[in-house]
mmCIF file of C-alpha atoms and ligand atoms in Angstrom:
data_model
loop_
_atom_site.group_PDB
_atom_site.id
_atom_site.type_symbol
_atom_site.label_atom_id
_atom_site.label_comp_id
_atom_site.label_asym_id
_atom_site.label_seq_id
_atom_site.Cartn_x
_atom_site.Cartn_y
_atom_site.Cartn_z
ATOM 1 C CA UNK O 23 39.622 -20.382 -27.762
ATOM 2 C CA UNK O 24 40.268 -16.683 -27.582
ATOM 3 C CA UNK O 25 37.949 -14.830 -24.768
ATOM 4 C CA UNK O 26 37.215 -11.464 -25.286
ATOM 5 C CA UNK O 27 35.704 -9.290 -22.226
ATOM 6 C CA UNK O 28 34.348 -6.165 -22.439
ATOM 7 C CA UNK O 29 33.252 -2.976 -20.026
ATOM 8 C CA UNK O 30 33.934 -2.310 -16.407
ATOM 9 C CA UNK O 31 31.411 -4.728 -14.935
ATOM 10 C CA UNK O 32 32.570 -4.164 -11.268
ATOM 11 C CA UNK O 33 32.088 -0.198 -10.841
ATOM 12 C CA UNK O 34 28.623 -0.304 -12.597
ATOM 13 C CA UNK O 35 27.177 -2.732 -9.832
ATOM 14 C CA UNK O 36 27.138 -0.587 -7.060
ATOM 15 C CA UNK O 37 25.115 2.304 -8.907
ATOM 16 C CA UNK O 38 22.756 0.102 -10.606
ATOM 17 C CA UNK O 39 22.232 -1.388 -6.916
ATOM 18 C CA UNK O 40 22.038 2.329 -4.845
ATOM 19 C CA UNK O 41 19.476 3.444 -8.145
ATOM 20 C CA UNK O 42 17.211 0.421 -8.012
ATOM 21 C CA UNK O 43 17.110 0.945 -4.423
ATOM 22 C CA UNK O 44 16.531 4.731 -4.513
ATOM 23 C CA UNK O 45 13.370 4.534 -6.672
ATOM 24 C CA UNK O 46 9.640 4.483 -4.762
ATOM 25 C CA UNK O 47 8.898 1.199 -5.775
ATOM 26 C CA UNK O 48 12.682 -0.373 -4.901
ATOM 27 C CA UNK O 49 13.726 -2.770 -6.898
ATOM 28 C CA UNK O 50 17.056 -5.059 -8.253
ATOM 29 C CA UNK O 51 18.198 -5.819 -11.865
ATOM 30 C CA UNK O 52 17.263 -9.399 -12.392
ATOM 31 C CA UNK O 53 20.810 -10.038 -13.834
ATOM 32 C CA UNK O 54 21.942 -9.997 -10.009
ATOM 33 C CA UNK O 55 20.019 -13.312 -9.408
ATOM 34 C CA UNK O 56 22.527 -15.970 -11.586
ATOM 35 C CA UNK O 57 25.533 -16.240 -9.130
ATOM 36 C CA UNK O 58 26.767 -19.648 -9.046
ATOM 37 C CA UNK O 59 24.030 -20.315 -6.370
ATOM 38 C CA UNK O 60 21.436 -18.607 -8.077
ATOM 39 C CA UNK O 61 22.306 -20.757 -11.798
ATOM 40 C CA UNK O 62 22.076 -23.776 -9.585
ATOM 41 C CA UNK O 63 18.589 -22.698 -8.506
ATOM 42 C CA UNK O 64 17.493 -21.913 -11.878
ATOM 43 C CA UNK O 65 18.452 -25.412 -13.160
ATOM 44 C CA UNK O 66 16.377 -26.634 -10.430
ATOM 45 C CA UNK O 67 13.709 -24.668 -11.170
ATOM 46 C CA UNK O 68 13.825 -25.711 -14.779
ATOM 47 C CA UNK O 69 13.373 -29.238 -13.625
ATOM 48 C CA UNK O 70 9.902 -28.379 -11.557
ATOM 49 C CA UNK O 71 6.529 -29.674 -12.787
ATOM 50 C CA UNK O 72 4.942 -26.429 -12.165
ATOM 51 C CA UNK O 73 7.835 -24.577 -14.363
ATOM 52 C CA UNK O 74 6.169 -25.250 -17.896
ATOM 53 C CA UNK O 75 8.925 -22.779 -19.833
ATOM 54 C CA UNK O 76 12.088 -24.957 -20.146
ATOM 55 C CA UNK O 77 10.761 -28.132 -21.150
ATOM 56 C CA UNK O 78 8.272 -26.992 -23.860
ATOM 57 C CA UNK O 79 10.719 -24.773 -24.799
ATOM 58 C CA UNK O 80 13.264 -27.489 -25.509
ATOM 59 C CA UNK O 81 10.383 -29.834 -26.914
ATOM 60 C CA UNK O 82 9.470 -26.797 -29.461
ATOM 61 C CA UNK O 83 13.251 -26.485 -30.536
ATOM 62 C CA UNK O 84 13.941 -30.443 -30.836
ATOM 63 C CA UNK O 85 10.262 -30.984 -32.531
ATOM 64 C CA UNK O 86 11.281 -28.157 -35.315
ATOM 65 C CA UNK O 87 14.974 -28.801 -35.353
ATOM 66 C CA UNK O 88 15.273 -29.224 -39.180
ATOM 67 C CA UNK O 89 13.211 -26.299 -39.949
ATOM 68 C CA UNK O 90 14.899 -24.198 -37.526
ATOM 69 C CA UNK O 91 18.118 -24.893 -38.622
ATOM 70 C CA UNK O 92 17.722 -24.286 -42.585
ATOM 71 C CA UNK O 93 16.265 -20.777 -41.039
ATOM 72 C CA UNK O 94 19.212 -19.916 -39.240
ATOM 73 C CA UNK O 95 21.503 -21.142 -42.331
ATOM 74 C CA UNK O 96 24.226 -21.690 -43.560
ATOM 75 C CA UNK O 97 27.890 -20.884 -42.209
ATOM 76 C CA UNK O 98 26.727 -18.645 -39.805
ATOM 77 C CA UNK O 99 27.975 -17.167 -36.462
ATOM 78 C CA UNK O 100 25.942 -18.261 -33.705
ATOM 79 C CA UNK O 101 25.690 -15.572 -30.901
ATOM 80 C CA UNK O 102 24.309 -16.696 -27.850
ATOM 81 C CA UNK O 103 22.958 -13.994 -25.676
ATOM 82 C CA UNK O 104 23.610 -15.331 -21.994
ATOM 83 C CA UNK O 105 25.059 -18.746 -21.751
ATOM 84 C CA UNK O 106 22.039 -20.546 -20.277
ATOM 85 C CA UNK O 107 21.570 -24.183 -20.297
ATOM 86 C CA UNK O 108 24.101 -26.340 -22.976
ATOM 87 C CA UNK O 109 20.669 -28.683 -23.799
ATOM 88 C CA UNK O 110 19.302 -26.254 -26.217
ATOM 89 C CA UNK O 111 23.043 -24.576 -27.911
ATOM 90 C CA UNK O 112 23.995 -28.259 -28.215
ATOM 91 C CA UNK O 113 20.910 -28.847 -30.182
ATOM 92 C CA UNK O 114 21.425 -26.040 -32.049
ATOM 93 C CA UNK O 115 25.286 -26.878 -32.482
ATOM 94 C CA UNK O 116 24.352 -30.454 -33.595
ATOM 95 C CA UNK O 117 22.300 -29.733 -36.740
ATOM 96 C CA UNK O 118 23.639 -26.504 -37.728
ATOM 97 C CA UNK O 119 26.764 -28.593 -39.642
ATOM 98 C CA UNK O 120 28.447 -25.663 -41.479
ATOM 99 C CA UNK O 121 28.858 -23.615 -38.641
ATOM 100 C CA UNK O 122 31.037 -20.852 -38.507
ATOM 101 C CA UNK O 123 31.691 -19.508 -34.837
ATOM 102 C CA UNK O 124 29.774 -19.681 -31.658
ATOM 103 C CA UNK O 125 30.024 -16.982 -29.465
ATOM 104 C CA UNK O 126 28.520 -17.324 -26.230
ATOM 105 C CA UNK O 127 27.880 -13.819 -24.466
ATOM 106 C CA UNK O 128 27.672 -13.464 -20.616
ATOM 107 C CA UNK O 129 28.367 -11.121 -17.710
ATOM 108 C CA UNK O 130 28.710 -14.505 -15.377
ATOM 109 C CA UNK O 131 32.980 -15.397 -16.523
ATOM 110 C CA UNK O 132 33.281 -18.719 -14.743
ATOM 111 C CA UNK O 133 29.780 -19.950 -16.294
ATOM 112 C CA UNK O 134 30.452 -18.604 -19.484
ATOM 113 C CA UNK O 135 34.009 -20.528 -19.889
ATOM 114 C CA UNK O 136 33.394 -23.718 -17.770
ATOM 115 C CA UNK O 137 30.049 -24.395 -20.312
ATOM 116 C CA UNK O 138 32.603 -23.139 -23.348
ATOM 117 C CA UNK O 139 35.697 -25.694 -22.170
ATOM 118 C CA UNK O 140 32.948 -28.456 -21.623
ATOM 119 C CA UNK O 141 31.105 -27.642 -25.202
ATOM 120 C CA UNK O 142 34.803 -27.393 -26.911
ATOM 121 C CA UNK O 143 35.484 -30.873 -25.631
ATOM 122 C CA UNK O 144 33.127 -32.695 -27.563
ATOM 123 C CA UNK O 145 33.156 -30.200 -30.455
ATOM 124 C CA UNK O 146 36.695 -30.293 -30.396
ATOM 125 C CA UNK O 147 36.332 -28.509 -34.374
ATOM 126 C CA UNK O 148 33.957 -26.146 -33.389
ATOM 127 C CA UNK O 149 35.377 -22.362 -33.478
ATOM 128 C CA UNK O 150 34.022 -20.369 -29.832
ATOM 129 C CA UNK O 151 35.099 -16.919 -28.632
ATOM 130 C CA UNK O 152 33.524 -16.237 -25.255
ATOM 131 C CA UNK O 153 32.711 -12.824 -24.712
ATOM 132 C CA UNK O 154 32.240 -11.876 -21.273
ATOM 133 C CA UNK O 155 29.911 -8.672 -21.486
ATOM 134 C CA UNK O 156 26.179 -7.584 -20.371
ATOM 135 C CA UNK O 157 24.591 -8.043 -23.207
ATOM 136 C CA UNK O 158 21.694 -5.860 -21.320
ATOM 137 C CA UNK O 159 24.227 -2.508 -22.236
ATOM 138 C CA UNK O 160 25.865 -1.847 -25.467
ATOM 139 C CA UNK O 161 28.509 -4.458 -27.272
ATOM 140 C CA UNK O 162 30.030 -5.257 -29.898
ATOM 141 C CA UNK O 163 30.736 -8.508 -31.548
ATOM 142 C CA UNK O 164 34.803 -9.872 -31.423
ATOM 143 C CA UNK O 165 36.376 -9.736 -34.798
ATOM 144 C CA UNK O 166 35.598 -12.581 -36.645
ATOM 145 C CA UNK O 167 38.372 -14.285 -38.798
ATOM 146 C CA UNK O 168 36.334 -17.153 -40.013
ATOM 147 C CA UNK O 169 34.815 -17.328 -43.042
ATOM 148 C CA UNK O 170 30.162 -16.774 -42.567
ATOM 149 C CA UNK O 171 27.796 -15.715 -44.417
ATOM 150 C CA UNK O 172 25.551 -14.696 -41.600
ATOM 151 C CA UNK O 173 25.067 -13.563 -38.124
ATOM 152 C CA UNK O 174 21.950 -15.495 -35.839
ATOM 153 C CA UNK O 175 21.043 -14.721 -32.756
ATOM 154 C CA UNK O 176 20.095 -17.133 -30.344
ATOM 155 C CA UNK O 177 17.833 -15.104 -27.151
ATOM 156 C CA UNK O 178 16.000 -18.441 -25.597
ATOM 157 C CA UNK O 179 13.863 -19.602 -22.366
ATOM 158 C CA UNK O 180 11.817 -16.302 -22.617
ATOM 159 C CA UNK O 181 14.512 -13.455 -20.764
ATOM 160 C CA UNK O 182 12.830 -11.030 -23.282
ATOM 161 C CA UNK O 183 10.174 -11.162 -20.637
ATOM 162 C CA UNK O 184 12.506 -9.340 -17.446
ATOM 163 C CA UNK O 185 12.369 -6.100 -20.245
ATOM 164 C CA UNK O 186 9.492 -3.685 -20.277
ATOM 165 C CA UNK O 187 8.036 -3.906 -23.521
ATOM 166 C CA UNK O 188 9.552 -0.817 -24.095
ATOM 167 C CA UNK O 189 12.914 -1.391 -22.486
ATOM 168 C CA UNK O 190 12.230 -5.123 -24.739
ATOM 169 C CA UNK O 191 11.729 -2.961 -28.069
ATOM 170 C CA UNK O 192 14.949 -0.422 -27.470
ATOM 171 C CA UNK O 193 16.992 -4.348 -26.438
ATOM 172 C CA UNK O 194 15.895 -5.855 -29.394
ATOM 173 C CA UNK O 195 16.639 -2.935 -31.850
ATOM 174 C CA UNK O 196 20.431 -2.564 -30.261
ATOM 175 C CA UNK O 197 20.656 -6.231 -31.267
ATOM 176 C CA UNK O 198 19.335 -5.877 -34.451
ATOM 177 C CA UNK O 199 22.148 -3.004 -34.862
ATOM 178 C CA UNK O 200 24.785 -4.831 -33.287
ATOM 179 C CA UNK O 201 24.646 -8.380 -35.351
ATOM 180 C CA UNK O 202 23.775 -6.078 -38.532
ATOM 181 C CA UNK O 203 20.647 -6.020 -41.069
ATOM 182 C CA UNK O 204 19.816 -9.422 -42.139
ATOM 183 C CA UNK O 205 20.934 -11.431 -39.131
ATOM 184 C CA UNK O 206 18.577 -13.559 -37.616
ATOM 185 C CA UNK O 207 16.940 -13.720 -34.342
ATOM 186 C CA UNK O 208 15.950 -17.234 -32.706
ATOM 187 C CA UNK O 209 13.790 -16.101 -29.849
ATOM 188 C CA UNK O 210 11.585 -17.780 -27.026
ATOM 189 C CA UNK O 211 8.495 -16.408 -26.018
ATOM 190 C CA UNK O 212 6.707 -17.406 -23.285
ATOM 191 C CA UNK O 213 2.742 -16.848 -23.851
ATOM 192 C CA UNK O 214 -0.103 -15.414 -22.269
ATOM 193 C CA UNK O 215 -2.438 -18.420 -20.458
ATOM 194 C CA UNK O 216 -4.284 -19.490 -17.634
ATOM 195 C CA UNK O 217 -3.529 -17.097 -14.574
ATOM 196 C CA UNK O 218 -3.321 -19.885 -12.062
ATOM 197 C CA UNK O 219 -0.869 -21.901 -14.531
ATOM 198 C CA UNK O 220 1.823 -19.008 -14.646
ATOM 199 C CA UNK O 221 0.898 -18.426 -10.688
ATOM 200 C CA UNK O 222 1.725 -21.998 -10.260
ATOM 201 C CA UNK O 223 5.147 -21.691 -12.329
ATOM 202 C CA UNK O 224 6.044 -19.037 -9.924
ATOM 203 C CA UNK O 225 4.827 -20.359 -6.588
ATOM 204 C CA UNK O 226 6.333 -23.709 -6.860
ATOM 205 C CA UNK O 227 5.187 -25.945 -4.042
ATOM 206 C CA UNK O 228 8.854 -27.011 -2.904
ATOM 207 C CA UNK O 229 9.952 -23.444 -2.420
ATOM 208 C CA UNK O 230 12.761 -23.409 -4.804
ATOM 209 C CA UNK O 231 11.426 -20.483 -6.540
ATOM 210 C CA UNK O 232 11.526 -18.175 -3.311
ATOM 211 C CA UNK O 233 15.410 -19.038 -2.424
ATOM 212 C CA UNK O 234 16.073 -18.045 -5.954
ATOM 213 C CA UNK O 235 14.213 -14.852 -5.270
ATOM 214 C CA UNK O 236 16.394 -14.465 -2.168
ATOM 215 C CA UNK O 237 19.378 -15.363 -3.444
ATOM 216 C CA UNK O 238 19.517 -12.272 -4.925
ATOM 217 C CA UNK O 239 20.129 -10.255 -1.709
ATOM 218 C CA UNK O 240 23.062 -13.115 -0.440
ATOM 219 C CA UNK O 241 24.576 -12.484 -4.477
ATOM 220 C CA UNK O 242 24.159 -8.043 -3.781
ATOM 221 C CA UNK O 243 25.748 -9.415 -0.379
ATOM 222 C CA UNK O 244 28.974 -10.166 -2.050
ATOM 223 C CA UNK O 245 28.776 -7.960 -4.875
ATOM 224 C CA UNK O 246 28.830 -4.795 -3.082
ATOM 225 C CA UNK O 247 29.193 -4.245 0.297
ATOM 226 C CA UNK O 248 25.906 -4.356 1.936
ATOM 227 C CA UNK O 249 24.307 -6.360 4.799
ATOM 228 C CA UNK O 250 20.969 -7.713 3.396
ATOM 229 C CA UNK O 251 19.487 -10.300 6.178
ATOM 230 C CA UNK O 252 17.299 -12.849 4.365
ATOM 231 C CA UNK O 253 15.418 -13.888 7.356
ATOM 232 C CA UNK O 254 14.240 -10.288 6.888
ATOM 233 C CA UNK O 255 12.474 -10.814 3.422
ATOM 234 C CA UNK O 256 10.284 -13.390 1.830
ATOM 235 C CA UNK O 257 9.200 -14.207 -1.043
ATOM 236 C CA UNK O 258 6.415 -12.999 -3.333
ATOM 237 C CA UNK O 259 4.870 -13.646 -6.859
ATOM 238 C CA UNK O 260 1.867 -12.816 -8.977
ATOM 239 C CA UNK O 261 0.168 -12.679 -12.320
ATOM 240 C CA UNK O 262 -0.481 -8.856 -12.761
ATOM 241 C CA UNK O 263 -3.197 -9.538 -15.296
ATOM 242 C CA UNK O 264 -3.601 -5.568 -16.615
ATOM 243 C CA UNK O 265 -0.019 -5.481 -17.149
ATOM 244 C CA UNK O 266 0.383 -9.215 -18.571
ATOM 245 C CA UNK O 267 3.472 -9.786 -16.565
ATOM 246 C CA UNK O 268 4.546 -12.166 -13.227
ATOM 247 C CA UNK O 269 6.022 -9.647 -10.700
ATOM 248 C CA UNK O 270 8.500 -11.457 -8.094
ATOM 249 C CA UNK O 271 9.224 -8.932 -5.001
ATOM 250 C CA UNK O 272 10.920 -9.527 -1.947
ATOM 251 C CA UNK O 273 8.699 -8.367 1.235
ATOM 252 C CA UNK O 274 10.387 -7.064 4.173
ATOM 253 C CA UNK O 275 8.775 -8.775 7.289
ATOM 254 C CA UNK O 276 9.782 -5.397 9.147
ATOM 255 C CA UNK O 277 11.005 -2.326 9.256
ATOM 256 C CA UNK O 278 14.562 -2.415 8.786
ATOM 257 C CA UNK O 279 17.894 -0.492 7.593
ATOM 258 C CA UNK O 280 20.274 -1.912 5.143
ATOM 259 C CA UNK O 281 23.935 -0.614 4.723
ATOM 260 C CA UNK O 282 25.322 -0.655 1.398
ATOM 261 C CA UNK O 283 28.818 1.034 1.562
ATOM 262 C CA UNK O 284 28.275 4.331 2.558
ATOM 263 C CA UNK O 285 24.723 4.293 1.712
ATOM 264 C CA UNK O 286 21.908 3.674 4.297
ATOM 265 C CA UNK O 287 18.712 2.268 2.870
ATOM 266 C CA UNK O 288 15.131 2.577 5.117
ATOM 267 C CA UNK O 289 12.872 -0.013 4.010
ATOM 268 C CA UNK O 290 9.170 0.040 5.989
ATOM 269 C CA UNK O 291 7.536 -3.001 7.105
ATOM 270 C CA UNK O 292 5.687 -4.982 4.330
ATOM 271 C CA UNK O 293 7.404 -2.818 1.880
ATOM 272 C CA UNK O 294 8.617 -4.761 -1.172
ATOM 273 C CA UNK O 295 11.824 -4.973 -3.045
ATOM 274 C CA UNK O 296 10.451 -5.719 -7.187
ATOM 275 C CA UNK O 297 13.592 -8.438 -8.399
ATOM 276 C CA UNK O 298 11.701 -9.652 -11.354
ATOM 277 C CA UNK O 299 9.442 -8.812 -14.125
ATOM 278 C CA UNK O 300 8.389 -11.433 -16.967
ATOM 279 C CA UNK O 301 6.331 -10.452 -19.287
ATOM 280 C CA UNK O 302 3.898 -12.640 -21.370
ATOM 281 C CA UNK O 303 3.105 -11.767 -24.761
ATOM 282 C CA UNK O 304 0.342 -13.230 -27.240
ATOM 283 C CA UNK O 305 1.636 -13.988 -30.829
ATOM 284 C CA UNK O 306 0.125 -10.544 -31.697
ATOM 285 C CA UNK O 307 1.286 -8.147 -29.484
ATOM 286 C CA UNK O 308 4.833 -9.800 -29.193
ATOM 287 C CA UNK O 309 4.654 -9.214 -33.471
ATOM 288 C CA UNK O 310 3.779 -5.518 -32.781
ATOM 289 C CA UNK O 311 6.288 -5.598 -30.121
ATOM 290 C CA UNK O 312 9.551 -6.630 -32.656
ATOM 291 C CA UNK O 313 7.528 -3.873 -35.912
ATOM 292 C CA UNK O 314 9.725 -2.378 -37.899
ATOM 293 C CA UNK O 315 12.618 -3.788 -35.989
ATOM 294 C CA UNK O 316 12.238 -7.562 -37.223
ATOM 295 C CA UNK O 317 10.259 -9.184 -40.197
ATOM 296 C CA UNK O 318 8.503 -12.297 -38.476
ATOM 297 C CA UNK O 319 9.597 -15.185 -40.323
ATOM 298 C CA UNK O 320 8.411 -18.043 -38.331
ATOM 299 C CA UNK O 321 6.622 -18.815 -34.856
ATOM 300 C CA UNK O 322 6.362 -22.784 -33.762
ATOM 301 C CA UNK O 323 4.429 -23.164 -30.563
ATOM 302 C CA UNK O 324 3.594 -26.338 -28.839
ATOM 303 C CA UNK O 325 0.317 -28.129 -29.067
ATOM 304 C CA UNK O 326 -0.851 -26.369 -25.683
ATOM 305 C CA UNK O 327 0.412 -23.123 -26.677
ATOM 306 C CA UNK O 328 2.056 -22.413 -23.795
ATOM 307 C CA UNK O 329 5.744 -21.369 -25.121
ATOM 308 C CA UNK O 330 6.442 -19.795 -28.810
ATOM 309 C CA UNK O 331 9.838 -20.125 -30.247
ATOM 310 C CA UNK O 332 10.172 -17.497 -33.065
ATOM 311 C CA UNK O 333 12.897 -16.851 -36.032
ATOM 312 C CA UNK O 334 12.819 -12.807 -36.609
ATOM 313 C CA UNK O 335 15.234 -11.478 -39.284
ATOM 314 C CA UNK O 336 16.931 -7.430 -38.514
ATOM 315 C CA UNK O 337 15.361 -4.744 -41.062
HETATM 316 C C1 AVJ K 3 14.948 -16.924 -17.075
HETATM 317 C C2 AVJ K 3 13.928 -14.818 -16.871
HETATM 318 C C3 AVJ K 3 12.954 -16.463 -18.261
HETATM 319 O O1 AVJ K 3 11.098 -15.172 -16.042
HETATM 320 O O2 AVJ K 3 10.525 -17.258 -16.049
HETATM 321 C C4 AVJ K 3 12.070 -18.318 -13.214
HETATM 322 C C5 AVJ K 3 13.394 -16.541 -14.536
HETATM 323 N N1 AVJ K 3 12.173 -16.370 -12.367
HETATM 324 N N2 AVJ K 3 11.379 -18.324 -12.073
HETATM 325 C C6 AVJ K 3 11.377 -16.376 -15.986
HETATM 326 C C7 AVJ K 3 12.560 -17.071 -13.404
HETATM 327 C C8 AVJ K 3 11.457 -17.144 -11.550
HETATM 328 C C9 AVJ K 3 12.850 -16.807 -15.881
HETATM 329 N N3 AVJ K 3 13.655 -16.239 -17.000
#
């Protein structure tokens, strides 16, 4: 297994943190959130009954396998942008058969080669470079010695949504660029639906959703060096319905001052920190969205249309 890493992820973190925190309405890139601690919440999060997006997700995937792999085709390089949960790449992995490469793409290095090492041990056959990169900033794929015919993408559980449609369009058009014209896209899409469902999904009732949110400040904790108390914050979600996106924000229960480095940072009482958007798109405006980027060649939704999983191909 040969891991490639790219860019200076260290020296980045502290001006992406001091910028977020500089703007009117603070905020903190959502990326910050998956420390060890923070995947671990995730999982658990996954697992809630209020959390509709992994399990129809996966349901969507294993219900269309067959179709969805003769889409993606054959020998083809699998990129996998952020190495989230193995259940869906192993799904993928077991009914693509011709398979060229997998390479799994994430800023997180002990996630990224722990699921790799435990993935290459049952597919001891199955050819993975690990690339340790933010896939959220320019890349560029490892040299490939193996023999493929084509490049797929593989962007699940809905991340699209953290992007501003128009920070999602400039994403999905470096992507398009960096995998090349023709590859494929295999893309989840979380839908637009009842308001109190996607407050729900957000708002869970055992609280696991607001220590994620928070986690983010203990992760910035280490990251940098700042002294974020999180007995000073709590958490906060809602459906912003004109916008068609769940905002997650961190209120500060007073008025407080937060060292990073040399920085100082005032933040007023009941001021908020934003750490999340995610957007929700209907089939429409998530087609207008990908225009001229992507040709649509196939959405599969669930019976409840609450989740879309969609194969684009790169003009
Ligand atoms: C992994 C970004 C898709 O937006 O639903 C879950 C993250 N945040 N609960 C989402 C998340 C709060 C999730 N994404």
């Amino acid at each position: 297994m040969n891991t490639h890493i790219q860019g200076d992820l260290h020296t980045e973190v502290l001006r992406e943190v001091i910028d977020g925190l500089s703007k009117t309405q603070k905020s903190l890139p959502s990326k910050f959130f998956y420390d060890e601690r923070g995947s671990q919440l995730f999982d658990e999060i996954c697992l809630l009954d209020e959390y509709y997006p992994t399990r129809t997700e996966l349901k969507i995937l294993s219900d269309n396998i067959n179709e969805i792999a003769s889409n993606i085709g054959d020998e083809c390089i699998l990129v996998e942008l952020g190495s989230g949960s193995s259940i869906k790449i192993r799904l993928l992995i077991d009914h693509l058969s011709t398979l060229a490469a997998y390479i799994p793409v994430d800023i997180s290095t002990n996630h990224l080669l722990n699921s790799a090492e435990n993935l290459k041990a049952d597919h001891p056959e199955l050819v993975i470079h690990p690339l340790i990169a933010d896939y959220t900033k320019e890349f560029s794929l490892p040299e490939i010695k193996e023999h493929y015919r084509t490049i797929d993408a593989f962007y699940p559980g809905s991340t699209i949504g953290n992007f501003t449609p128009v920070k999602a369009r400039k994403f999905l058009s470096r992507i398009a660029k960096t995998c090349g014209i023709g590859s494929g896209l295999l893309i989840g899409v979380d839908l637009k639906k009842d308001r109190d469902v996607l407050n729900a999904a957000y708002n869970d009732s055992k609280n696991v959703t607001a220590e994620f949110n928070l986690n983010i400040l203990k992760n910035i904790n280490k990251l940098v060096e700042s002294d974020f108390d999180l007995y000073k914050f709590k958490h906060h979600a809602f459906y912003n319905e004109e916008e068609g996106r769940i905002e997650m924000h961190l209120i500060s229960k007073e008025k407080q001052s937060v060292h990073i480095e040399d920085h100082t940072i005032g933040i007023e009482k009941n001021e908020t920190i934003l750490t999340e958007y995610s957007y929700k798109y209907t089939i429409e405006e998530f087609a207008k969205l990908v225009k001229g980027i992507y040709s649509l060649e196939k959405v599969w939704v669930d019976k409840n249309e609450l989740f879309s999983v969609q194969f684009l191909r790169a003009l």
